[in-house]
């Protein structure tokens, strides 16, 4: 699927940004990619969904989100609303 292939390319870009351990650069790159590539309503906020608790998101998205450490990037997360990449900020 094209969306998955596109996300793999975006993940590669984000991983390149994180190679030096610069979390600010990864966040800035993530935000820019979200603004330009995402069709989610959060795109205008750089992909930021804000704080959310358990049982507030689709199960696969929630499971992936809460498994991440702060600053960690997820692999592709597939839900009924589409495919996602998550960068945990807090």
mmCIF file of N, CA, C and O in Angstrom:
data_model
loop_
_atom_site.group_PDB
_atom_site.id
_atom_site.type_symbol
_atom_site.label_atom_id
_atom_site.label_comp_id
_atom_site.label_asym_id
_atom_site.label_seq_id
_atom_site.Cartn_x
_atom_site.Cartn_y
_atom_site.Cartn_z
ATOM 1 N N UNK A 1 0.843 -1.180 0.000
ATOM 2 C CA UNK A 1 0.000 0.000 0.000
ATOM 3 C C UNK A 1 0.886 1.240 0.000
ATOM 4 O O UNK A 1 1.892 1.319 0.693
ATOM 5 N N UNK A 2 0.463 2.223 -0.766
ATOM 6 C CA UNK A 2 1.265 3.431 -0.921
ATOM 7 C C UNK A 2 1.457 4.179 0.400
ATOM 8 O O UNK A 2 2.546 4.668 0.693
ATOM 9 N N UNK A 3 0.419 4.264 1.214
ATOM 10 C CA UNK A 3 0.534 4.990 2.491
ATOM 11 C C UNK A 3 1.604 4.369 3.377
ATOM 12 O O UNK A 3 2.378 5.084 4.022
ATOM 13 N N UNK A 4 1.670 3.046 3.409
ATOM 14 C CA UNK A 4 2.672 2.351 4.231
ATOM 15 C C UNK A 4 4.066 2.613 3.677
ATOM 16 O O UNK A 4 5.002 2.901 4.430
ATOM 17 N N UNK A 5 4.211 2.541 2.360
ATOM 18 C CA UNK A 5 5.517 2.819 1.748
ATOM 19 C C UNK A 5 5.953 4.259 2.031
ATOM 20 O O UNK A 5 7.124 4.507 2.360
ATOM 21 N N UNK A 6 5.004 5.185 1.925
ATOM 22 C CA UNK A 6 5.321 6.581 2.232
ATOM 23 C C UNK A 6 5.754 6.752 3.686
ATOM 24 O O UNK A 6 6.694 7.487 3.982
ATOM 25 N N UNK A 7 5.069 6.062 4.605
ATOM 26 C CA UNK A 7 5.436 6.163 6.022
ATOM 27 C C UNK A 7 6.813 5.579 6.291
ATOM 28 O O UNK A 7 7.566 6.113 7.101
ATOM 29 N N UNK A 8 7.157 4.495 5.613
ATOM 30 C CA UNK A 8 8.504 3.931 5.778
ATOM 31 C C UNK A 8 9.558 4.962 5.365
ATOM 32 O O UNK A 8 10.589 5.108 6.026
ATOM 33 N N UNK A 9 9.278 5.683 4.290
ATOM 34 C CA UNK A 9 10.207 6.730 3.852
ATOM 35 C C UNK A 9 10.305 7.844 4.895
ATOM 36 O O UNK A 9 11.397 8.311 5.224
ATOM 37 N N UNK A 10 9.172 8.244 5.456
ATOM 38 C CA UNK A 10 9.172 9.298 6.482
ATOM 39 C C UNK A 10 9.889 8.832 7.750
ATOM 40 O O UNK A 10 10.612 9.609 8.380
ATOM 41 N N UNK A 11 9.704 7.570 8.119
ATOM 42 C CA UNK A 11 10.403 7.017 9.292
ATOM 43 C C UNK A 11 11.908 7.071 9.057
ATOM 44 O O UNK A 11 12.679 7.418 9.963
ATOM 45 N N UNK A 12 12.345 6.764 7.855
ATOM 46 C CA UNK A 12 13.786 6.835 7.538
ATOM 47 C C UNK A 12 14.311 8.254 7.721
ATOM 48 O O UNK A 12 15.402 8.455 8.260
ATOM 49 N N UNK A 13 13.524 9.238 7.284
ATOM 50 C CA UNK A 13 13.928 10.633 7.451
ATOM 51 C C UNK A 13 14.038 10.969 8.939
ATOM 52 O O UNK A 13 15.014 11.582 9.385
ATOM 53 N N UNK A 14 13.046 10.540 9.716
ATOM 54 C CA UNK A 14 13.057 10.819 11.154
ATOM 55 C C UNK A 14 14.208 10.107 11.857
ATOM 56 O O UNK A 14 14.843 10.673 12.746
ATOM 57 N N UNK A 15 14.488 8.879 11.452
ATOM 58 C CA UNK A 15 15.602 8.145 12.065
ATOM 59 C C UNK A 15 16.927 8.810 11.735
ATOM 60 O O UNK A 15 17.832 8.839 12.563
ATOM 61 N N UNK A 16 17.048 9.364 10.544
ATOM 62 C CA UNK A 16 18.265 10.103 10.184
ATOM 63 C C UNK A 16 18.425 11.331 11.079
ATOM 64 O O UNK A 16 19.522 11.664 11.502
ATOM 65 N N UNK A 17 17.295 11.990 11.378
ATOM 66 C CA UNK A 17 17.330 13.158 12.262
ATOM 67 C C UNK A 17 17.762 12.784 13.667
ATOM 68 O O UNK A 17 18.385 13.569 14.366
ATOM 69 N N UNK A 18 17.415 11.583 14.096
ATOM 70 C CA UNK A 18 17.709 11.168 15.464
ATOM 71 C C UNK A 18 19.087 10.543 15.623
ATOM 72 O O UNK A 18 19.510 10.268 16.741
ATOM 73 N N UNK A 19 19.802 10.351 14.534
ATOM 74 C CA UNK A 19 21.097 9.671 14.583
ATOM 75 C C UNK A 19 22.075 10.328 15.549
ATOM 76 O O UNK A 19 22.822 9.655 16.233
ATOM 77 N N UNK A 20 22.043 11.630 15.649
ATOM 78 C CA UNK A 20 22.956 12.335 16.544
ATOM 79 C C UNK A 20 22.422 12.478 17.957
ATOM 80 O O UNK A 20 23.060 13.088 18.797
ATOM 81 N N UNK A 21 21.247 11.925 18.214
ATOM 82 C CA UNK A 21 20.664 12.021 19.547
ATOM 83 C C UNK A 21 20.025 13.367 19.842
ATOM 84 O O UNK A 21 19.737 13.685 20.983
ATOM 85 N N UNK A 22 19.794 14.167 18.798
ATOM 86 C CA UNK A 22 19.219 15.491 18.984
ATOM 87 C C UNK A 22 17.691 15.397 18.934
ATOM 88 O O UNK A 22 17.087 15.402 17.870
ATOM 89 N N UNK A 23 17.073 15.324 20.113
ATOM 90 C CA UNK A 23 15.627 15.152 20.195
ATOM 91 C C UNK A 23 14.860 16.365 19.673
ATOM 92 O O UNK A 23 13.765 16.219 19.131
ATOM 93 N N UNK A 24 15.438 17.552 19.818
ATOM 94 C CA UNK A 24 14.779 18.753 19.300
ATOM 95 C C UNK A 24 14.693 18.707 17.776
ATOM 96 O O UNK A 24 13.696 19.116 17.184
ATOM 97 N N UNK A 25 15.741 18.206 17.142
ATOM 98 C CA UNK A 25 15.734 18.093 15.683
ATOM 99 C C UNK A 25 14.712 17.058 15.225
ATOM 100 O O UNK A 25 13.997 17.283 14.247
ATOM 101 N N UNK A 26 14.627 15.938 15.941
ATOM 102 C CA UNK A 26 13.644 14.903 15.597
ATOM 103 C C UNK A 26 12.231 15.476 15.719
ATOM 104 O O UNK A 26 11.396 15.300 14.831
ATOM 105 N N UNK A 27 11.987 16.186 16.807
ATOM 106 C CA UNK A 27 10.658 16.768 17.020
ATOM 107 C C UNK A 27 10.331 17.778 15.922
ATOM 108 O O UNK A 27 9.223 17.782 15.375
ATOM 109 N N UNK A 28 11.279 18.631 15.585
ATOM 110 C CA UNK A 28 11.050 19.629 14.536
ATOM 111 C C UNK A 28 10.778 18.955 13.190
ATOM 112 O O UNK A 28 9.883 19.377 12.444
ATOM 113 N N UNK A 29 11.530 17.904 12.894
ATOM 114 C CA UNK A 29 11.326 17.171 11.640
ATOM 115 C C UNK A 29 9.965 16.485 11.639
ATOM 116 O O UNK A 29 9.234 16.536 10.651
ATOM 117 N N UNK A 30 9.606 15.867 12.767
ATOM 118 C CA UNK A 30 8.301 15.208 12.894
ATOM 119 C C UNK A 30 7.180 16.231 12.665
ATOM 120 O O UNK A 30 6.243 15.974 11.912
ATOM 121 N N UNK A 31 7.287 17.374 13.315
ATOM 122 C CA UNK A 31 6.254 18.407 13.198
ATOM 123 C C UNK A 31 6.118 18.889 11.755
ATOM 124 O O UNK A 31 5.003 19.051 11.249
ATOM 125 N N UNK A 32 7.236 19.103 11.094
ATOM 126 C CA UNK A 32 7.196 19.562 9.702
ATOM 127 C C UNK A 32 6.583 18.492 8.798
ATOM 128 O O UNK A 32 5.752 18.798 7.937
ATOM 129 N N UNK A 33 6.978 17.240 8.989
ATOM 130 C CA UNK A 33 6.414 16.163 8.175
ATOM 131 C C UNK A 33 4.917 15.999 8.444
ATOM 132 O O UNK A 33 4.141 15.763 7.514
ATOM 133 N N UNK A 34 4.511 16.149 9.690
ATOM 134 C CA UNK A 34 3.081 16.046 10.016
ATOM 135 C C UNK A 34 2.305 17.160 9.306
ATOM 136 O O UNK A 34 1.227 16.908 8.749
ATOM 137 N N UNK A 35 2.853 18.364 9.321
ATOM 138 C CA UNK A 35 2.165 19.490 8.673
ATOM 139 C C UNK A 35 2.024 19.289 7.170
ATOM 140 O O UNK A 35 1.017 19.681 6.579
ATOM 141 N N UNK A 36 3.042 18.702 6.550
ATOM 142 C CA UNK A 36 3.042 18.589 5.093
ATOM 143 C C UNK A 36 2.488 17.273 4.571
ATOM 144 O O UNK A 36 2.026 17.215 3.435
ATOM 145 N N UNK A 37 2.521 16.219 5.378
ATOM 146 C CA UNK A 37 2.159 14.896 4.868
ATOM 147 C C UNK A 37 0.904 14.280 5.485
ATOM 148 O O UNK A 37 0.311 13.380 4.906
ATOM 149 N N UNK A 38 0.503 14.731 6.654
ATOM 150 C CA UNK A 38 -0.614 14.109 7.364
ATOM 151 C C UNK A 38 -1.956 14.637 6.885
ATOM 152 O O UNK A 38 -2.088 15.815 6.542
ATOM 153 N N UNK A 39 -2.955 13.757 6.902
ATOM 154 C CA UNK A 39 -4.320 14.204 6.617
ATOM 155 C C UNK A 39 -5.163 14.203 7.892
ATOM 156 O O UNK A 39 -6.371 14.363 7.859
ATOM 157 N N UNK A 40 -4.510 14.057 9.025
ATOM 158 C CA UNK A 40 -5.176 14.092 10.336
ATOM 159 C C UNK A 40 -5.438 15.556 10.729
ATOM 160 O O UNK A 40 -4.678 16.453 10.345
ATOM 161 N N UNK A 41 -6.469 15.767 11.500
ATOM 162 C CA UNK A 41 -6.766 17.140 11.947
ATOM 163 C C UNK A 41 -5.646 17.722 12.815
ATOM 164 O O UNK A 41 -5.534 18.932 12.955
ATOM 165 N N UNK A 42 -4.797 16.857 13.377
ATOM 166 C CA UNK A 42 -3.683 17.338 14.199
ATOM 167 C C UNK A 42 -2.524 17.874 13.362
ATOM 168 O O UNK A 42 -1.571 18.432 13.905
ATOM 169 N N UNK A 43 -2.596 17.743 12.047
ATOM 170 C CA UNK A 43 -1.494 18.176 11.173
ATOM 171 C C UNK A 43 -1.163 19.645 11.376
ATOM 172 O O UNK A 43 0.009 20.015 11.414
ATOM 173 N N UNK A 44 -2.187 20.475 11.543
ATOM 174 C CA UNK A 44 -1.934 21.912 11.700
ATOM 175 C C UNK A 44 -1.209 22.230 13.000
ATOM 176 O O UNK A 44 -0.639 23.299 13.151
ATOM 177 N N UNK A 45 -1.198 21.266 13.940
ATOM 178 C CA UNK A 45 -0.458 21.429 15.200
ATOM 179 C C UNK A 45 0.820 20.587 15.190
ATOM 180 O O UNK A 45 1.329 20.207 16.235
ATOM 181 N N UNK A 46 1.304 20.267 14.006
ATOM 182 C CA UNK A 46 2.528 19.485 13.896
ATOM 183 C C UNK A 46 2.355 18.048 14.344
ATOM 184 O O UNK A 46 3.314 17.392 14.728
ATOM 185 N N UNK A 47 1.130 17.544 14.282
ATOM 186 C CA UNK A 47 0.856 16.168 14.674
ATOM 187 C C UNK A 47 0.624 15.984 16.163
ATOM 188 O O UNK A 47 0.412 14.867 16.627
ATOM 189 N N UNK A 48 0.648 17.072 16.914
ATOM 190 C CA UNK A 48 0.505 16.983 18.374
ATOM 191 C C UNK A 48 -0.946 16.695 18.756
ATOM 192 O O UNK A 48 -1.842 17.482 18.470
ATOM 193 N N UNK A 49 -1.157 15.565 19.418
ATOM 194 C CA UNK A 49 -2.491 15.177 19.882
ATOM 195 C C UNK A 49 -2.751 15.632 21.308
ATOM 196 O O UNK A 49 -3.842 15.426 21.833
ATOM 197 N N UNK A 50 -1.758 16.221 21.938
ATOM 198 C CA UNK A 50 -1.900 16.620 23.329
ATOM 199 C C UNK A 50 -1.848 15.398 24.237
ATOM 200 O O UNK A 50 -1.563 14.287 23.811
ATOM 201 N N UNK A 51 -2.113 15.632 25.508
ATOM 202 C CA UNK A 51 -2.115 14.536 26.472
ATOM 203 C C UNK A 51 -3.405 13.751 26.327
ATOM 204 O O UNK A 51 -4.472 14.341 26.113
ATOM 205 N N UNK A 52 -3.308 12.448 26.434
ATOM 206 C CA UNK A 52 -4.512 11.612 26.449
ATOM 207 C C UNK A 52 -4.261 10.415 27.347
ATOM 208 O O UNK A 52 -3.132 9.953 27.505
ATOM 209 N N UNK A 53 -5.315 9.958 27.951
ATOM 210 C CA UNK A 53 -5.227 8.810 28.846
ATOM 211 C C UNK A 53 -5.625 7.530 28.148
ATOM 212 O O UNK A 53 -5.927 7.510 26.961
ATOM 213 N N UNK A 54 -5.642 6.477 28.911
ATOM 214 C CA UNK A 54 -6.053 5.181 28.370
ATOM 215 C C UNK A 54 -7.526 5.217 28.007
ATOM 216 O O UNK A 54 -8.312 5.967 28.571
ATOM 217 N N UNK A 55 -7.868 4.407 27.036
ATOM 218 C CA UNK A 55 -9.239 4.258 26.528
ATOM 219 C C UNK A 55 -9.748 5.519 25.827
ATOM 220 O O UNK A 55 -10.949 5.722 25.702
ATOM 221 N N UNK A 56 -8.831 6.382 25.381
ATOM 222 C CA UNK A 56 -9.208 7.593 24.661
ATOM 223 C C UNK A 56 -8.913 7.490 23.167
ATOM 224 O O UNK A 56 -9.395 8.300 22.386
ATOM 225 N N UNK A 57 -8.086 6.529 22.790
ATOM 226 C CA UNK A 57 -7.693 6.343 21.388
ATOM 227 C C UNK A 57 -8.064 4.925 20.952
ATOM 228 O O UNK A 57 -8.421 4.082 21.776
ATOM 229 N N UNK A 58 -7.940 4.663 19.669
ATOM 230 C CA UNK A 58 -8.189 3.319 19.171
ATOM 231 C C UNK A 58 -7.187 2.363 19.826
ATOM 232 O O UNK A 58 -6.043 2.740 20.099
ATOM 233 N N UNK A 59 -7.594 1.118 20.100
ATOM 234 C CA UNK A 59 -6.751 0.191 20.859
ATOM 235 C C UNK A 59 -5.317 0.041 20.335
ATOM 236 O O UNK A 59 -4.366 0.091 21.117
ATOM 237 N N UNK A 60 -5.143 -0.134 19.038
ATOM 238 C CA UNK A 60 -3.784 -0.320 18.502
ATOM 239 C C UNK A 60 -2.938 0.936 18.701
ATOM 240 O O UNK A 60 -1.750 0.856 19.028
ATOM 241 N N UNK A 61 -3.553 2.095 18.532
ATOM 242 C CA UNK A 61 -2.847 3.370 18.704
ATOM 243 C C UNK A 61 -2.462 3.559 20.167
ATOM 244 O O UNK A 61 -1.332 3.930 20.484
ATOM 245 N N UNK A 62 -3.403 3.285 21.056
ATOM 246 C CA UNK A 62 -3.145 3.410 22.495
ATOM 247 C C UNK A 62 -2.023 2.470 22.937
ATOM 248 O O UNK A 62 -1.103 2.876 23.648
ATOM 249 N N UNK A 63 -2.104 1.232 22.503
ATOM 250 C CA UNK A 63 -1.095 0.231 22.888
ATOM 251 C C UNK A 63 0.297 0.675 22.435
ATOM 252 O O UNK A 63 1.258 0.648 23.209
ATOM 253 N N UNK A 64 0.393 1.131 21.197
ATOM 254 C CA UNK A 64 1.688 1.585 20.676
ATOM 255 C C UNK A 64 2.179 2.822 21.420
ATOM 256 O O UNK A 64 3.359 2.917 21.762
ATOM 257 N N UNK A 65 1.275 3.753 21.700
ATOM 258 C CA UNK A 65 1.649 5.006 22.377
ATOM 259 C C UNK A 65 2.229 4.753 23.759
ATOM 260 O O UNK A 65 3.259 5.311 24.126
ATOM 261 N N UNK A 66 1.549 3.921 24.533
ATOM 262 C CA UNK A 66 1.972 3.707 25.916
ATOM 263 C C UNK A 66 3.161 2.757 26.040
ATOM 264 O O UNK A 66 3.780 2.680 27.101
ATOM 265 N N UNK A 67 3.522 2.092 24.966
ATOM 266 C CA UNK A 67 4.730 1.256 24.966
ATOM 267 C C UNK A 67 5.992 2.067 24.754
ATOM 268 O O UNK A 67 7.085 1.637 25.087
ATOM 269 N N UNK A 68 5.844 3.236 24.143
ATOM 270 C CA UNK A 68 7.006 4.064 23.807
ATOM 271 C C UNK A 68 7.582 4.758 25.028
ATOM 272 O O UNK A 68 6.858 5.146 25.934
ATOM 273 N N UNK A 69 8.893 4.930 25.012
ATOM 274 C CA UNK A 69 9.552 5.778 25.997
ATOM 275 C C UNK A 69 9.491 7.213 25.473
ATOM 276 O O UNK A 69 9.332 7.445 24.275
ATOM 277 N N UNK A 70 9.626 8.173 26.351
ATOM 278 C CA UNK A 70 9.644 9.582 25.946
ATOM 279 C C UNK A 70 10.784 9.775 24.943
ATOM 280 O O UNK A 70 11.905 9.329 25.167
ATOM 281 N N UNK A 71 10.460 10.417 23.832
ATOM 282 C CA UNK A 71 11.443 10.660 22.784
ATOM 283 C C UNK A 71 11.547 9.547 21.761
ATOM 284 O O UNK A 71 12.257 9.687 20.770
ATOM 285 N N UNK A 72 10.834 8.451 21.979
ATOM 286 C CA UNK A 72 10.915 7.296 21.080
ATOM 287 C C UNK A 72 9.878 7.408 19.959
ATOM 288 O O UNK A 72 8.770 7.900 20.159
ATOM 289 N N UNK A 73 10.252 6.928 18.785
ATOM 290 C CA UNK A 73 9.419 6.919 17.591
ATOM 291 C C UNK A 73 8.863 5.511 17.382
ATOM 292 O O UNK A 73 9.594 4.524 17.515
ATOM 293 N N UNK A 74 7.589 5.420 17.069
ATOM 294 C CA UNK A 74 6.970 4.107 16.821
ATOM 295 C C UNK A 74 7.287 3.628 15.416
ATOM 296 O O UNK A 74 7.732 4.393 14.556
ATOM 297 N N UNK A 75 6.998 2.375 15.189
ATOM 298 C CA UNK A 75 6.946 1.841 13.840
ATOM 299 C C UNK A 75 5.571 2.241 13.306
ATOM 300 O O UNK A 75 4.835 2.990 13.950
ATOM 301 N N UNK A 76 5.172 1.734 12.191
ATOM 302 C CA UNK A 76 3.858 2.037 11.633
ATOM 303 C C UNK A 76 2.777 1.401 12.490
ATOM 304 O O UNK A 76 2.874 0.229 12.858
ATOM 305 N N UNK A 77 1.763 2.187 12.833
ATOM 306 C CA UNK A 77 0.617 1.718 13.613
ATOM 307 C C UNK A 77 -0.598 1.783 12.691
ATOM 308 O O UNK A 77 -0.943 2.846 12.184
ATOM 309 N N UNK A 78 -1.228 0.630 12.486
ATOM 310 C CA UNK A 78 -2.369 0.530 11.579
ATOM 311 C C UNK A 78 -3.659 0.490 12.392
ATOM 312 O O UNK A 78 -3.814 -0.356 13.267
ATOM 313 N N UNK A 79 -4.564 1.431 12.139
ATOM 314 C CA UNK A 79 -5.858 1.468 12.820
ATOM 315 C C UNK A 79 -6.957 1.586 11.770
ATOM 316 O O UNK A 79 -6.674 1.782 10.582
ATOM 317 N N UNK A 80 -8.193 1.547 12.224
ATOM 318 C CA UNK A 80 -9.305 1.673 11.278
ATOM 319 C C UNK A 80 -9.377 3.065 10.649
ATOM 320 O O UNK A 80 -10.009 3.240 9.607
ATOM 321 N N UNK A 81 -8.715 4.040 11.254
ATOM 322 C CA UNK A 81 -8.725 5.389 10.682
ATOM 323 C C UNK A 81 -7.505 5.665 9.813
ATOM 324 O O UNK A 81 -7.366 6.762 9.269
ATOM 325 N N UNK A 82 -6.596 4.698 9.671
ATOM 326 C CA UNK A 82 -5.434 4.877 8.806
ATOM 327 C C UNK A 82 -4.157 4.361 9.427
ATOM 328 O O UNK A 82 -4.174 3.611 10.399
ATOM 329 N N UNK A 83 -3.053 4.773 8.854
ATOM 330 C CA UNK A 83 -1.725 4.369 9.340
ATOM 331 C C UNK A 83 -1.057 5.587 9.974
ATOM 332 O O UNK A 83 -1.250 6.724 9.532
ATOM 333 N N UNK A 84 -0.297 5.338 11.024
ATOM 334 C CA UNK A 84 0.246 6.409 11.840
ATOM 335 C C UNK A 84 1.685 6.107 12.243
ATOM 336 O O UNK A 84 2.084 4.954 12.327
ATOM 337 N N UNK A 85 2.424 7.172 12.547
ATOM 338 C CA UNK A 85 3.723 7.102 13.214
ATOM 339 C C UNK A 85 3.588 7.999 14.434
ATOM 340 O O UNK A 85 3.063 9.109 14.349
ATOM 341 N N UNK A 86 4.058 7.510 15.567
ATOM 342 C CA UNK A 86 3.897 8.236 16.832
ATOM 343 C C UNK A 86 5.270 8.605 17.376
ATOM 344 O O UNK A 86 6.171 7.774 17.437
ATOM 345 N N UNK A 87 5.403 9.844 17.801
ATOM 346 C CA UNK A 87 6.582 10.306 18.530
ATOM 347 C C UNK A 87 6.099 10.693 19.903
ATOM 348 O O UNK A 87 5.318 11.632 20.048
ATOM 349 N N UNK A 88 6.539 9.947 20.917
ATOM 350 C CA UNK A 88 6.096 10.245 22.284
ATOM 351 C C UNK A 88 6.903 11.398 22.845
ATOM 352 O O UNK A 88 8.134 11.356 22.898
ATOM 353 N N UNK A 89 6.203 12.422 23.320
ATOM 354 C CA UNK A 89 6.854 13.619 23.838
ATOM 355 C C UNK A 89 6.849 13.695 25.356
ATOM 356 O O UNK A 89 7.667 14.384 25.945
ATOM 357 N N UNK A 90 5.890 13.047 25.997
ATOM 358 C CA UNK A 90 5.806 13.107 27.461
ATOM 359 C C UNK A 90 5.346 11.792 28.023
ATOM 360 O O UNK A 90 4.838 10.951 27.342
#
